């Protein structure tokens, strides 16, 4: 079966434009959310991404601030201009996939008050783990942690998608398995 080659952005300036484009299209993002989007699309090396975030902040393209132990990134006017003028340097497929997945990431952020679901890679092409944490909304403590093996990133991604289709059903079923006479 033919598999098309992955499009990799390795030019530092283009990565900065890509960051500005994502912030322009999706609004404020945490550094973690931005890294999740870029990691899913596999268009930029993680080290290059974080280096470019620092450079873009120094150039006053983006602004970063700390909020609840997270770094929040927002677009500044110079970054907006850069996104508007030069977004065509980013391949169309990367732009479309990034915005589509970015919207999912923002939707998942609403759930993360009570559930955190992440894919952990052991190495680039090797096995992964889907880590799901159920949080107590009152005090933020972990109610339960699940770490599920997946043979590759694609399988982990499919597991995550299935989980987010009906997370409350899955949480309820798991809790019922362990708690007798549950009120769930």
PDB file of N, CA and C in Angstrom, residues 10 23 35 47 65 74 98 128 135 160 184:
ATOM      1  N   UNK A  10      10.633  22.466   8.655  1.00  0.00           N
ATOM      2  CA  UNK A  10      11.859  22.547   9.441  1.00  0.00           C
ATOM      3  C   UNK A  10      12.515  23.933   9.395  1.00  0.00           C
ATOM      4  N   UNK A  23      -2.568  30.228  16.462  1.00  0.00           N
ATOM      5  CA  UNK A  23      -3.137  31.141  17.459  1.00  0.00           C
ATOM      6  C   UNK A  23      -4.177  32.059  16.826  1.00  0.00           C
ATOM      7  N   UNK A  35       1.513  22.065  21.610  1.00  0.00           N
ATOM      8  CA  UNK A  35       2.387  20.915  21.372  1.00  0.00           C
ATOM      9  C   UNK A  35       1.572  19.682  20.994  1.00  0.00           C
ATOM     10  N   UNK A  47      11.379  19.845  19.515  1.00  0.00           N
ATOM     11  CA  UNK A  47      12.437  20.765  19.937  1.00  0.00           C
ATOM     12  C   UNK A  47      12.401  22.056  19.124  1.00  0.00           C
ATOM     13  N   UNK A  65       2.122  33.972  29.009  1.00  0.00           N
ATOM     14  CA  UNK A  65       1.902  34.308  30.415  1.00  0.00           C
ATOM     15  C   UNK A  65       1.624  33.026  31.178  1.00  0.00           C
ATOM     16  N   UNK A  74      -0.711  33.754  23.403  1.00  0.00           N
ATOM     17  CA  UNK A  74      -1.699  34.535  22.655  1.00  0.00           C
ATOM     18  C   UNK A  74      -0.974  35.305  21.551  1.00  0.00           C
ATOM     19  N   UNK A  98      -4.373  20.848  11.084  1.00  0.00           N
ATOM     20  CA  UNK A  98      -4.054  21.505  12.356  1.00  0.00           C
ATOM     21  C   UNK A  98      -5.268  22.207  12.947  1.00  0.00           C
ATOM     22  N   UNK A 128       2.900   3.003  22.305  1.00  0.00           N
ATOM     23  CA  UNK A 128       2.432   4.188  23.031  1.00  0.00           C
ATOM     24  C   UNK A 128       1.566   3.734  24.194  1.00  0.00           C
ATOM     25  N   UNK A 135     -10.367  13.084  37.480  1.00  0.00           N
ATOM     26  CA  UNK A 135     -10.088  14.038  38.551  1.00  0.00           C
ATOM     27  C   UNK A 135     -11.316  14.318  39.400  1.00  0.00           C
ATOM     28  N   UNK A 160      -8.175   6.956  21.938  1.00  0.00           N
ATOM     29  CA  UNK A 160      -8.524   8.257  22.510  1.00  0.00           C
ATOM     30  C   UNK A 160      -9.815   8.785  21.889  1.00  0.00           C
ATOM     31  N   UNK A 184     -23.952   5.522  40.882  1.00  0.00           N
ATOM     32  CA  UNK A 184     -23.663   6.063  39.555  1.00  0.00           C
ATOM     33  C   UNK A 184     -24.677   5.604  38.552  1.00  0.00           C
TER      34      UNK A 184
END
